[in-house]
mmCIF file of C-alpha atoms in Angstrom:
data_model
loop_
_atom_site.group_PDB
_atom_site.id
_atom_site.type_symbol
_atom_site.label_atom_id
_atom_site.label_comp_id
_atom_site.label_asym_id
_atom_site.label_seq_id
_atom_site.Cartn_x
_atom_site.Cartn_y
_atom_site.Cartn_z
ATOM 1 C CA MET A 9 -10.250 38.119 -5.303
ATOM 2 C CA HIS A 10 -11.652 40.882 -7.366
ATOM 3 C CA ILE A 11 -10.743 41.992 -10.952
ATOM 4 C CA GLN A 12 -12.254 45.254 -12.339
ATOM 5 C CA LYS A 13 -11.822 46.456 -16.113
ATOM 6 C CA ARG A 14 -10.360 50.067 -16.487
ATOM 7 C CA GLN A 15 -9.930 51.866 -19.448
ATOM 8 C CA GLY A 16 -7.464 49.104 -21.120
ATOM 9 C CA THR A 17 -6.079 47.574 -17.761
ATOM 10 C CA TYR A 18 -7.258 45.731 -15.103
ATOM 11 C CA ARG A 19 -7.277 46.288 -11.364
ATOM 12 C CA ILE A 20 -6.626 43.116 -9.361
ATOM 13 C CA THR A 21 -7.604 42.842 -5.558
ATOM 14 C CA VAL A 22 -6.592 40.300 -3.062
ATOM 15 C CA SER A 23 -7.425 39.952 0.594
ATOM 16 C CA CYS A 24 -4.276 39.684 2.792
ATOM 17 C CA GLY A 25 -6.361 38.599 5.663
ATOM 18 C CA ARG A 26 -7.681 41.001 8.581
ATOM 19 C CA ASP A 27 -6.132 43.282 11.380
ATOM 20 C CA GLU A 28 -7.126 43.145 14.992
ATOM 21 C CA SER A 29 -10.236 45.046 14.970
ATOM 22 C CA GLY A 30 -11.599 42.516 11.960
ATOM 23 C CA LYS A 31 -11.004 45.153 9.305
ATOM 24 C CA GLN A 32 -9.987 43.219 5.605
ATOM 25 C CA ILE A 33 -6.300 44.156 4.579
ATOM 26 C CA LEU A 34 -6.429 44.453 0.471
ATOM 27 C CA CYS A 35 -3.509 44.261 -1.550
ATOM 28 C CA THR A 36 -3.849 45.629 -5.248
ATOM 29 C CA THR A 37 -2.005 45.453 -8.530
ATOM 30 C CA THR A 38 -2.828 46.676 -12.068
ATOM 31 C CA PHE A 39 -2.429 44.354 -15.127
ATOM 32 C CA ALA A 40 -1.889 45.955 -18.654
ATOM 33 C CA PRO A 41 -2.481 43.400 -21.213
ATOM 34 C CA PRO A 42 -0.258 43.368 -24.201
ATOM 35 C CA LYS A 43 -1.354 44.699 -27.516
ATOM 36 C CA GLY A 44 -2.404 42.623 -30.383
ATOM 37 C CA LEU A 45 -4.057 39.795 -28.139
ATOM 38 C CA THR A 46 -7.406 38.222 -28.926
ATOM 39 C CA GLU A 47 -10.201 38.606 -26.406
ATOM 40 C CA LYS A 48 -9.823 34.909 -25.720
ATOM 41 C CA GLN A 49 -5.787 35.566 -25.358
ATOM 42 C CA GLU A 50 -6.325 38.596 -23.150
ATOM 43 C CA LYS A 51 -8.445 36.957 -20.736
ATOM 44 C CA LYS A 52 -6.143 33.834 -20.277
ATOM 45 C CA ALA A 53 -3.421 36.519 -19.926
ATOM 46 C CA LEU A 54 -5.018 38.208 -17.107
ATOM 47 C CA TYR A 55 -6.007 35.229 -15.292
ATOM 48 C CA GLU A 56 -2.521 33.649 -15.190
ATOM 49 C CA PHE A 57 -1.284 37.266 -14.118
ATOM 50 C CA ALA A 58 -4.015 37.525 -11.182
ATOM 51 C CA ASP A 59 -3.199 33.787 -10.228
ATOM 52 C CA LYS A 60 0.337 34.546 -10.101
ATOM 53 C CA TYR A 61 -0.248 37.601 -7.999
ATOM 54 C CA GLU A 62 -2.385 35.745 -5.738
ATOM 55 C CA ARG A 63 -0.001 33.078 -4.936
ATOM 56 C CA LYS A 64 2.831 35.618 -4.384
ATOM 57 C CA ILE A 65 0.581 37.311 -1.972
ATOM 58 C CA LYS A 66 -0.877 34.122 -0.127
ATOM 59 C CA GLY A 67 2.963 33.148 0.067
ATOM 60 C CA GLY A 68 3.841 36.182 1.632
ATOM 61 C CA ALA A 69 6.301 37.508 -0.568
ATOM 62 C CA SER A 70 5.120 41.137 -0.844
ATOM 63 C CA ALA A 71 1.968 41.498 1.530
ATOM 64 C CA ASN A 72 2.006 43.545 4.657
ATOM 65 C CA TYR A 73 1.251 41.117 7.378
ATOM 66 C CA SER A 74 2.394 43.498 10.174
ATOM 67 C CA LYS A 75 -1.447 43.972 11.445
ATOM 68 C CA MET A 76 -2.457 40.513 10.640
ATOM 69 C CA THR A 77 -3.986 38.703 13.618
ATOM 70 C CA PHE A 78 -3.585 34.888 14.629
ATOM 71 C CA LYS A 79 -7.299 34.452 13.984
ATOM 72 C CA SER A 80 -7.215 35.909 10.855
ATOM 73 C CA PHE A 81 -4.232 33.827 9.533
ATOM 74 C CA CYS A 82 -6.164 30.422 10.900
ATOM 75 C CA LEU A 83 -9.335 31.519 9.144
ATOM 76 C CA ASP A 84 -8.007 33.361 6.120
ATOM 77 C CA TYR A 85 -4.898 31.364 5.435
ATOM 78 C CA TYR A 86 -4.391 27.939 7.174
ATOM 79 C CA TYR A 87 -7.809 26.702 6.756
ATOM 80 C CA LYS A 88 -8.103 27.396 2.953
ATOM 81 C CA ASN A 89 -4.265 26.403 2.151
ATOM 82 C CA HIS A 90 -3.457 23.757 4.501
ATOM 83 C CA LEU A 91 -6.299 21.992 5.887
ATOM 84 C CA GLU A 92 -8.271 21.368 2.985
ATOM 85 C CA THR A 93 -5.121 19.209 2.067
ATOM 86 C CA LEU A 94 -5.629 16.785 4.602
ATOM 87 C CA LYS A 95 -7.881 13.788 5.726
ATOM 88 C CA PRO A 96 -11.380 15.157 7.019
ATOM 89 C CA LYS A 97 -11.151 13.633 10.236
ATOM 90 C CA THR A 98 -7.605 15.247 10.688
ATOM 91 C CA ALA A 99 -8.419 18.519 9.187
ATOM 92 C CA ASN A 100 -11.741 18.165 11.813
ATOM 93 C CA GLY A 101 -9.356 17.485 14.770
ATOM 94 C CA TYR A 102 -7.185 20.392 13.979
ATOM 95 C CA ARG A 103 -10.118 23.036 13.358
ATOM 96 C CA ALA A 104 -11.579 21.579 17.085
ATOM 97 C CA VAL A 105 -8.530 22.294 18.933
ATOM 98 C CA ILE A 106 -7.893 25.740 16.747
ATOM 99 C CA GLU A 107 -11.027 27.346 17.737
ATOM 100 C CA SER A 108 -11.682 25.990 21.495
ATOM 101 C CA ARG A 109 -7.887 25.970 22.478
ATOM 102 C CA LEU A 110 -6.218 28.735 20.486
ATOM 103 C CA ILE A 111 -7.970 31.254 19.001
ATOM 104 C CA PRO A 112 -9.874 32.100 22.540
ATOM 105 C CA TYR A 113 -6.311 32.703 23.746
ATOM 106 C CA PHE A 114 -4.223 34.108 20.692
ATOM 107 C CA GLY A 115 -7.105 35.224 18.516
ATOM 108 C CA ASN A 116 -6.143 38.932 18.854
ATOM 109 C CA MET A 117 -2.699 38.912 18.873
ATOM 110 C CA ARG A 118 -0.763 40.096 15.891
ATOM 111 C CA ILE A 119 0.812 36.646 14.581
ATOM 112 C CA LYS A 120 4.167 38.323 14.261
ATOM 113 C CA ASN A 121 4.180 39.395 17.526
ATOM 114 C CA ILE A 122 3.464 36.417 19.449
ATOM 115 C CA THR A 123 6.573 35.303 21.500
ATOM 116 C CA PRO A 124 7.892 32.312 23.462
ATOM 117 C CA LEU A 125 6.449 33.998 26.552
ATOM 118 C CA ASP A 126 3.078 34.107 24.991
ATOM 119 C CA VAL A 127 3.361 30.593 24.088
ATOM 120 C CA ARG A 128 4.470 29.753 27.833
ATOM 121 C CA GLY A 129 1.549 31.907 29.187
ATOM 122 C CA TRP A 130 -0.957 30.057 27.082
ATOM 123 C CA MET A 131 0.213 26.506 28.470
ATOM 124 C CA ALA A 132 -0.008 27.855 32.061
ATOM 125 C CA SER A 133 -3.474 28.853 31.297
ATOM 126 C CA LEU A 134 -4.917 25.361 29.889
ATOM 127 C CA GLU A 135 -7.577 24.166 31.884
ATOM 128 C CA ARG A 136 -10.239 21.524 31.558
ATOM 129 C CA LYS A 137 -13.491 22.443 29.811
ATOM 130 C CA ASP A 138 -15.568 19.269 30.605
ATOM 131 C CA GLY A 139 -16.234 19.916 34.075
ATOM 132 C CA LYS A 140 -14.255 17.033 35.201
ATOM 133 C CA ASP A 141 -11.510 17.523 38.433
ATOM 134 C CA LYS A 142 -8.701 15.308 37.043
ATOM 135 C CA ASP A 143 -5.972 17.432 35.492
ATOM 136 C CA LEU A 144 -5.221 17.642 31.858
ATOM 137 C CA SER A 145 -3.052 14.904 30.697
ATOM 138 C CA ARG A 146 0.289 15.525 28.761
ATOM 139 C CA ASN A 147 -0.809 13.914 25.905
ATOM 140 C CA SER A 148 -3.387 16.704 25.495
ATOM 141 C CA THR A 149 -1.539 19.357 26.127
ATOM 142 C CA GLY A 150 1.229 17.897 23.871
ATOM 143 C CA SER A 151 -1.208 17.626 21.153
ATOM 144 C CA TRP A 152 -2.279 21.108 21.376
ATOM 145 C CA PHE A 153 1.175 22.574 21.460
ATOM 146 C CA ARG A 154 2.147 20.623 18.306
ATOM 147 C CA THR A 155 -1.210 21.868 16.575
ATOM 148 C CA LEU A 156 0.049 25.584 17.618
ATOM 149 C CA SER A 157 3.781 24.838 16.673
ATOM 150 C CA ALA A 158 2.480 23.406 13.213
ATOM 151 C CA ILE A 159 0.196 26.767 12.461
ATOM 152 C CA LEU A 160 3.037 29.095 13.278
ATOM 153 C CA GLY A 161 5.439 26.680 11.369
ATOM 154 C CA LYS A 162 3.161 27.374 7.999
ATOM 155 C CA ALA A 163 3.098 31.060 9.011
ATOM 156 C CA TYR A 164 7.106 30.890 8.943
ATOM 157 C CA GLU A 165 7.526 28.639 5.799
ATOM 158 C CA TRP A 166 4.908 31.346 3.983
ATOM 159 C CA GLU A 167 7.123 34.191 5.201
ATOM 160 C CA ILE A 168 4.655 35.705 7.428
ATOM 161 C CA ILE A 169 6.636 35.506 10.625
ATOM 162 C CA ASP A 170 10.417 35.494 11.218
ATOM 163 C CA GLU A 171 10.483 32.614 13.258
ATOM 164 C CA ASN A 172 8.360 29.990 15.047
ATOM 165 C CA PRO A 173 8.335 30.866 18.899
ATOM 166 C CA CYS A 174 7.134 27.271 19.698
ATOM 167 C CA LYS A 175 10.849 26.238 18.482
ATOM 168 C CA ARG A 176 11.975 28.091 21.794
ATOM 169 C CA VAL A 177 9.802 26.276 24.049
ATOM 170 C CA LYS A 178 9.850 22.727 25.449
ATOM 171 C CA SER A 179 7.069 20.560 24.407
ATOM 172 C CA PRO A 180 4.945 18.550 26.888
ATOM 173 C CA THR A 181 6.522 14.987 27.231
ATOM 174 C CA ASN A 182 3.962 12.467 25.849
ATOM 175 C CA THR A 183 3.372 9.335 28.015
ATOM 176 C CA GLN A 184 2.472 6.138 26.018
ATOM 177 C CA PRO A 185 -1.251 5.553 26.490
ATOM 178 C CA ASP A 186 -2.464 2.033 27.803
ATOM 179 C CA VAL A 187 -4.434 0.648 24.804
ATOM 180 C CA GLU A 188 -6.772 -2.024 26.050
ATOM 181 C CA ALA A 189 -6.351 -5.372 24.493
ATOM 182 C CA LEU A 190 -8.339 -8.688 25.239
ATOM 183 C CA GLN A 191 -6.495 -11.594 26.630
ATOM 184 C CA LEU A 192 -6.419 -14.601 24.690
ATOM 185 C CA SER A 193 -8.919 -16.726 27.143
ATOM 186 C CA GLU A 194 -11.509 -13.706 26.315
ATOM 187 C CA VAL A 195 -11.049 -13.672 22.705
ATOM 188 C CA GLN A 196 -11.682 -17.527 23.109
ATOM 189 C CA THR A 197 -14.809 -16.712 25.048
ATOM 190 C CA ILE A 198 -16.016 -14.086 22.236
ATOM 191 C CA CYS A 199 -15.524 -16.797 19.421
ATOM 192 C CA ASP A 200 -17.430 -19.486 21.696
ATOM 193 C CA LYS A 201 -20.435 -16.987 22.063
ATOM 194 C CA LEU A 202 -20.668 -15.222 18.903
ATOM 195 C CA PRO A 203 -22.542 -17.958 17.087
ATOM 196 C CA GLU A 204 -25.064 -17.683 19.480
ATOM 197 C CA TYR A 205 -25.724 -13.997 19.138
ATOM 198 C CA ASP A 206 -28.769 -13.273 17.203
ATOM 199 C CA ASP A 207 -27.524 -9.672 15.618
ATOM 200 C CA ILE A 208 -26.038 -10.995 12.682
ATOM 201 C CA ARG A 209 -24.555 -7.517 11.590
ATOM 202 C CA ALA A 210 -22.937 -7.196 15.098
ATOM 203 C CA ARG A 211 -21.587 -10.630 14.816
ATOM 204 C CA THR A 212 -20.088 -10.299 11.569
ATOM 205 C CA PHE A 213 -18.599 -6.808 12.340
ATOM 206 C CA ILE A 214 -17.034 -8.073 15.365
ATOM 207 C CA MET A 215 -15.407 -11.318 13.666
ATOM 208 C CA LEU A 216 -14.440 -9.274 11.002
ATOM 209 C CA ILE A 217 -12.297 -6.834 13.177
ATOM 210 C CA LEU A 218 -10.880 -9.882 15.269
ATOM 211 C CA ASN A 219 -9.750 -11.453 12.347
ATOM 212 C CA THR A 220 -8.454 -8.692 10.387
ATOM 213 C CA GLY A 221 -7.344 -5.813 12.691
ATOM 214 C CA ILE A 222 -8.966 -3.209 10.430
ATOM 215 C CA ARG A 223 -9.897 0.290 11.283
ATOM 216 C CA GLU A 224 -13.206 1.135 12.408
ATOM 217 C CA ALA A 225 -13.834 3.627 9.457
ATOM 218 C CA GLU A 226 -12.191 1.053 7.038
ATOM 219 C CA ALA A 227 -14.945 -1.374 8.256
ATOM 220 C CA ALA A 228 -17.725 1.148 7.516
ATOM 221 C CA GLY A 229 -16.391 1.858 4.135
ATOM 222 C CA LEU A 230 -16.327 -1.974 2.896
ATOM 223 C CA GLU A 231 -18.171 -2.588 -0.200
ATOM 224 C CA TRP A 232 -18.866 -6.371 -1.552
ATOM 225 C CA ARG A 233 -16.574 -5.742 -4.564
ATOM 226 C CA ASP A 234 -13.737 -5.626 -1.862
ATOM 227 C CA ILE A 235 -14.325 -9.238 -0.949
ATOM 228 C CA ASP A 236 -12.613 -11.957 -3.036
ATOM 229 C CA PHE A 237 -14.478 -14.754 -1.864
ATOM 230 C CA ASP A 238 -12.473 -17.330 -3.786
ATOM 231 C CA ASP A 239 -8.956 -16.229 -2.737
ATOM 232 C CA GLY A 240 -10.003 -15.319 0.706
ATOM 233 C CA VAL A 241 -8.788 -11.677 0.506
ATOM 234 C CA ILE A 242 -10.458 -8.254 1.674
ATOM 235 C CA SER A 243 -9.294 -5.038 -0.172
ATOM 236 C CA ILE A 244 -9.056 -2.020 2.004
ATOM 237 C CA ARG A 245 -9.684 1.027 -0.395
ATOM 238 C CA ARG A 246 -11.761 3.400 1.387
ATOM 239 C CA THR A 247 -12.914 4.870 4.536
ATOM 240 C CA SER A 248 -16.406 6.149 5.651
ATOM 241 C CA GLN A 249 -16.903 8.311 8.788
ATOM 242 C CA TYR A 250 -18.815 10.996 10.295
ATOM 243 C CA ILE A 251 -17.313 14.153 10.686
ATOM 244 C CA PRO A 252 -19.107 17.003 12.897
ATOM 245 C CA GLY A 253 -20.167 19.841 10.547
ATOM 246 C CA ARG A 254 -19.633 17.755 7.380
ATOM 247 C CA GLY A 255 -21.852 14.630 7.856
ATOM 248 C CA MET A 256 -21.092 11.272 6.285
ATOM 249 C CA VAL A 257 -17.781 11.745 4.641
ATOM 250 C CA GLU A 258 -16.020 9.016 2.249
ATOM 251 C CA SER A 259 -12.541 9.247 1.754
ATOM 252 C CA THR A 260 -9.330 7.241 0.848
ATOM 253 C CA PRO A 261 -7.456 5.174 3.841
ATOM 254 C CA LYS A 262 -5.239 7.241 6.284
ATOM 255 C CA SER A 263 -2.102 6.535 4.344
ATOM 256 C CA LYS A 264 -0.555 4.906 1.245
ATOM 257 C CA THR A 265 0.381 1.684 3.484
ATOM 258 C CA SER A 266 -3.128 1.581 4.573
ATOM 259 C CA VAL A 267 -4.356 0.904 1.186
ATOM 260 C CA ARG A 268 -3.752 -3.218 1.653
ATOM 261 C CA ASP A 269 -4.915 -6.401 0.891
ATOM 262 C CA ILE A 270 -5.489 -8.914 3.739
ATOM 263 C CA PRO A 271 -6.028 -12.472 3.656
ATOM 264 C CA ILE A 272 -8.951 -14.030 5.669
ATOM 265 C CA SER A 273 -9.621 -17.446 7.022
ATOM 266 C CA GLN A 274 -12.024 -19.781 5.310
ATOM 267 C CA ASP A 275 -14.442 -19.438 8.346
ATOM 268 C CA MET A 276 -14.648 -15.849 7.864
ATOM 269 C CA VAL A 277 -15.247 -16.241 4.178
ATOM 270 C CA ASN A 278 -18.111 -18.708 5.281
ATOM 271 C CA GLU A 279 -19.591 -15.966 7.885
ATOM 272 C CA LEU A 280 -19.231 -13.246 5.058
ATOM 273 C CA VAL A 281 -21.288 -15.637 2.714
ATOM 274 C CA LYS A 282 -24.052 -16.016 5.248
ATOM 275 C CA TYR A 283 -24.341 -12.340 6.014
ATOM 276 C CA LYS A 284 -24.323 -11.529 2.346
ATOM 277 C CA ILE A 285 -27.567 -13.646 1.931
ATOM 278 C CA TRP A 286 -28.781 -12.140 4.687
ATOM 279 C CA GLN A 287 -28.379 -8.579 3.506
ATOM 280 C CA ARG A 288 -29.706 -9.376 -0.001
ATOM 281 C CA LYS A 289 -33.118 -10.566 1.581
ATOM 282 C CA VAL A 290 -33.157 -7.550 3.590
ATOM 283 C CA ILE A 291 -32.682 -5.278 0.534
ATOM 284 C CA LYS A 292 -35.370 -7.126 -1.483
ATOM 285 C CA ASP A 293 -37.884 -7.073 1.460
ATOM 286 C CA LEU A 294 -37.283 -3.124 1.815
ATOM 287 C CA GLY A 295 -37.814 -2.773 -1.801
ATOM 288 C CA SER A 296 -38.259 0.952 -2.800
ATOM 289 C CA VAL A 297 -37.444 1.865 0.954
ATOM 290 C CA TYR A 298 -33.873 1.077 0.447
ATOM 291 C CA GLU A 299 -31.420 3.849 -0.294
ATOM 292 C CA GLY A 300 -28.389 2.310 -0.650
ATOM 293 C CA ASN A 301 -26.598 0.767 -3.618
ATOM 294 C CA PRO A 302 -28.191 -2.961 -4.099
ATOM 295 C CA GLY A 303 -25.247 -4.238 -6.327
ATOM 296 C CA GLU A 304 -21.730 -5.261 -5.368
ATOM 297 C CA GLU A 305 -21.039 -1.588 -4.627
ATOM 298 C CA ALA A 306 -23.458 -2.107 -1.371
ATOM 299 C CA ARG A 307 -21.611 -1.414 1.728
ATOM 300 C CA LEU A 308 -21.426 -4.419 4.191
ATOM 301 C CA PHE A 309 -22.377 -2.374 7.051
ATOM 302 C CA THR A 310 -25.397 0.114 6.610
ATOM 303 C CA SER A 311 -27.812 1.600 8.553
ATOM 304 C CA TRP A 312 -31.343 -0.052 8.509
ATOM 305 C CA ASN A 313 -32.133 1.806 5.222
ATOM 306 C CA GLY A 314 -28.960 1.133 3.177
ATOM 307 C CA LYS A 315 -27.214 4.719 4.075
ATOM 308 C CA PRO A 316 -23.609 4.957 5.453
ATOM 309 C CA ILE A 317 -23.874 3.468 8.999
ATOM 310 C CA PHE A 318 -22.411 5.892 11.708
ATOM 311 C CA ASP A 319 -19.139 5.161 13.535
ATOM 312 C CA SER A 320 -21.135 5.283 16.678
ATOM 313 C CA THR A 321 -23.265 2.393 16.007
ATOM 314 C CA LEU A 322 -20.350 0.093 15.521
ATOM 315 C CA ARG A 323 -19.379 1.017 18.566
ATOM 316 C CA LYS A 324 -22.687 0.211 20.316
ATOM 317 C CA TRP A 325 -22.958 -3.105 18.454
ATOM 318 C CA LEU A 326 -19.721 -4.006 19.994
ATOM 319 C CA THR A 327 -20.637 -2.700 23.579
ATOM 320 C CA LYS A 328 -23.984 -4.614 23.757
ATOM 321 C CA PHE A 329 -22.145 -7.646 22.850
ATOM 322 C CA LEU A 330 -19.561 -7.588 25.233
ATOM 323 C CA LYS A 331 -22.157 -6.770 27.828
ATOM 324 C CA TRP A 332 -23.833 -9.762 26.722
ATOM 325 C CA CYS A 333 -20.972 -12.013 27.177
ATOM 326 C CA ASP A 334 -20.371 -10.457 30.696
ATOM 327 C CA LEU A 335 -16.675 -9.329 29.321
ATOM 328 C CA PRO A 336 -14.696 -6.249 30.030
ATOM 329 C CA ARG A 337 -15.611 -3.041 27.934
ATOM 330 C CA VAL A 338 -13.235 -2.671 24.727
ATOM 331 C CA THR A 339 -13.164 -0.244 22.073
ATOM 332 C CA VAL A 340 -13.167 -1.125 18.278
ATOM 333 C CA HIS A 341 -9.421 0.081 18.363
ATOM 334 C CA GLY A 342 -8.792 -2.251 21.101
ATOM 335 C CA LEU A 343 -10.182 -5.261 19.045
ATOM 336 C CA ARG A 344 -7.398 -3.981 16.516
ATOM 337 C CA HIS A 345 -4.714 -3.899 19.116
ATOM 338 C CA THR A 346 -5.853 -7.337 20.299
ATOM 339 C CA PHE A 347 -5.523 -8.554 16.735
ATOM 340 C CA ALA A 348 -2.023 -7.182 16.519
ATOM 341 C CA SER A 349 -0.683 -8.419 19.892
ATOM 342 C CA LEU A 350 -1.872 -12.085 19.215
ATOM 343 C CA LEU A 351 0.088 -11.848 16.004
ATOM 344 C CA ILE A 352 2.999 -10.602 17.782
ATOM 345 C CA ALA A 353 2.542 -13.377 20.599
ATOM 346 C CA ASN A 354 2.443 -16.054 17.865
ATOM 347 C CA GLY A 355 5.338 -15.005 16.270
ATOM 348 C CA THR A 356 4.655 -12.935 13.324
ATOM 349 C CA ASP A 357 7.289 -10.567 12.643
ATOM 350 C CA ALA A 358 7.061 -6.925 12.870
ATOM 351 C CA ARG A 359 7.258 -6.150 9.346
ATOM 352 C CA THR A 360 4.347 -8.487 8.422
ATOM 353 C CA THR A 361 2.085 -7.142 11.268
ATOM 354 C CA ALA A 362 2.370 -3.751 10.200
ATOM 355 C CA ALA A 363 1.520 -4.613 6.561
ATOM 356 C CA LEU A 364 -1.606 -5.987 7.716
ATOM 357 C CA LEU A 365 -2.298 -3.376 10.053
ATOM 358 C CA GLY A 366 -1.660 -0.672 7.484
ATOM 359 C CA HIS A 367 1.245 0.609 9.127
ATOM 360 C CA SER A 368 4.444 2.215 7.511
ATOM 361 C CA SER A 369 6.801 1.748 10.748
ATOM 362 C CA PRO A 370 7.324 -2.056 12.089
ATOM 363 C CA ALA A 371 9.414 -0.158 15.046
ATOM 364 C CA LEU A 372 6.260 1.890 15.721
ATOM 365 C CA VAL A 373 3.942 -1.379 15.817
ATOM 366 C CA MET A 374 6.198 -3.259 18.113
ATOM 367 C CA ASN A 375 6.462 -0.274 20.484
ATOM 368 C CA VAL A 376 2.756 0.411 20.858
ATOM 369 C CA TYR A 377 1.246 -3.382 20.093
ATOM 370 C CA ALA A 378 3.606 -5.609 21.547
ATOM 371 C CA ASN A 379 2.055 -6.146 24.790
ATOM 372 C CA PRO A 380 2.634 -9.615 26.001
ATOM 373 C CA GLN A 381 -0.299 -11.772 26.815
ATOM 374 C CA ASP A 382 -0.918 -12.783 30.225
ATOM 375 C CA GLU A 383 -0.692 -16.622 29.086
ATOM 376 C CA ALA A 384 2.856 -15.698 27.198
ATOM 377 C CA LYS A 385 3.960 -14.158 30.441
ATOM 378 C CA ALA A 386 2.833 -17.379 32.635
ATOM 379 C CA ARG A 387 4.606 -19.294 30.116
ATOM 380 C CA ALA A 388 7.979 -17.219 30.283
ATOM 381 C CA VAL A 389 7.874 -17.496 34.184
ATOM 382 C CA ASP A 390 7.170 -21.042 33.894
ATOM 383 C CA SER A 391 10.210 -21.614 31.460
ATOM 384 C CA LEU A 392 12.402 -19.607 33.853
ATOM 385 C CA SER A 393 11.485 -21.818 36.867
ATOM 386 C CA GLY A 394 12.062 -24.921 35.175
ATOM 387 C CA LEU A 395 15.483 -23.578 33.995
ATOM 388 C CA ILE A 396 16.421 -22.653 37.685
ATOM 389 C CA LYS A 397 15.491 -26.174 39.100
ATOM 390 C CA ARG A 398 17.302 -27.897 36.462
ATOM 391 C CA ARG A 399 20.160 -25.773 37.306
ATOM 392 C CA LYS A 400 20.016 -26.662 41.420
ATOM 393 C CA LYS A 401 19.952 -30.332 40.528
ATOM 394 C CA ARG A 402 23.505 -30.304 38.992
#
C-alpha cells in the first residue's frame, strides 16, 4: 500500500495482484480528512481509512479481479492472508504443492476462468517427478486436489471467483495407508537391548517415544522444565522442527488437544534423571562452546553444541539402533503407532488413548491405530478353537 499527500487530500494505492503478463494491477482511492483535526488525529483517521480500504480490496468487494492469474492470487493473496496463519510445517507443505504441482499448470490462467474441465485436465496430466516407475498414489493426487480446492475455496470466500470449480469434480478416493508398528515381541527385544546401547541420547529418545507416543517434533521441543520428576509427568508445550527455506522453527503443538500432560513410569523417570546428569556434564565440559540454554530451559535433545536438533538426526538415531538390534526398520511415527496399538490391545479406551496421543477424535484413533497385535490375533483364534472343541464334546 502506498499513500501520497496531495494538497489537503491523500491518494491511497493498493496492489490488486497481477495480470497474465505479470503487470501489477493497482486500485486507488482518495481520502479527504475532516476539518479541525490535529495532526495526530488526522494521521490516525488516514490510516484507519487506508486500512479499511485495503481490507475491502483484499476481500474482493470492489477490486477488478477479471485479469488476475492463479499464480498472482497464490503469491499475492493466498500466501499473505492464509498460509501465514497456519503452522509452519503445514504452510510449507501447501507451498510445496502449489509451486511444484499447481502453478506449473494453472499459473498463467485467469483464476475466474478456471473450469471443472481444467481441473480434470490437470488431474489427467499428473505424473511422477522423482524418476520412479510406480504410478502416483491416490493419496498423493487426492492431497493435491484438496489443496487446489482449498485455494479456490478461499478465492470464492473472498469473492474473487463466482464458484469453486473443484466442487464439480470428484476427488480421488484416499486409501488408508499402512502405518508400520512393531509387534509386542519386537518391543520386548528393544527393551532388552536398550540398556546395552552405548548412545545415551538415542537410548533415552527411543525409550521416551515408546513410553509416551509423542510426535517427533514434540520430542525435539522438550525442555527440562517440561519434566515433573516428582509426579512423573511430561508436559507437551512446544514443537521444534526444520522447515525448508526457514530453518529451525519453534512453534506451538499441532492442535489444542496436542497441548497435554502425559504420565510416565518410574523407569522412564530414572532414565531421564541419568540422562540429565550426563547432559549437565557435557555442557560443563564444553564450556563456552556450548550454544544452548544451560538451565531448566535447555532442550533434552540437541546437536552436539546445544543448538536445536534436526528431525533427521532423531530418525538416524532410531535407524542405527534398529539395525544394531537386527530389527525391521520402523519410523519414529511407527513407534508412536506402536505405543497406541499396544494401549488399545491392552484394553485402554479410545478416549484415553486419544488424549495421550494428542488427538481430538477417539474414532479416528480407533480407525488409524487399532491394528491387532499378532499375539492378540493368536489368542483370539485359540479362544475360538477352544470354544468349538467344547461345543463338539456336548
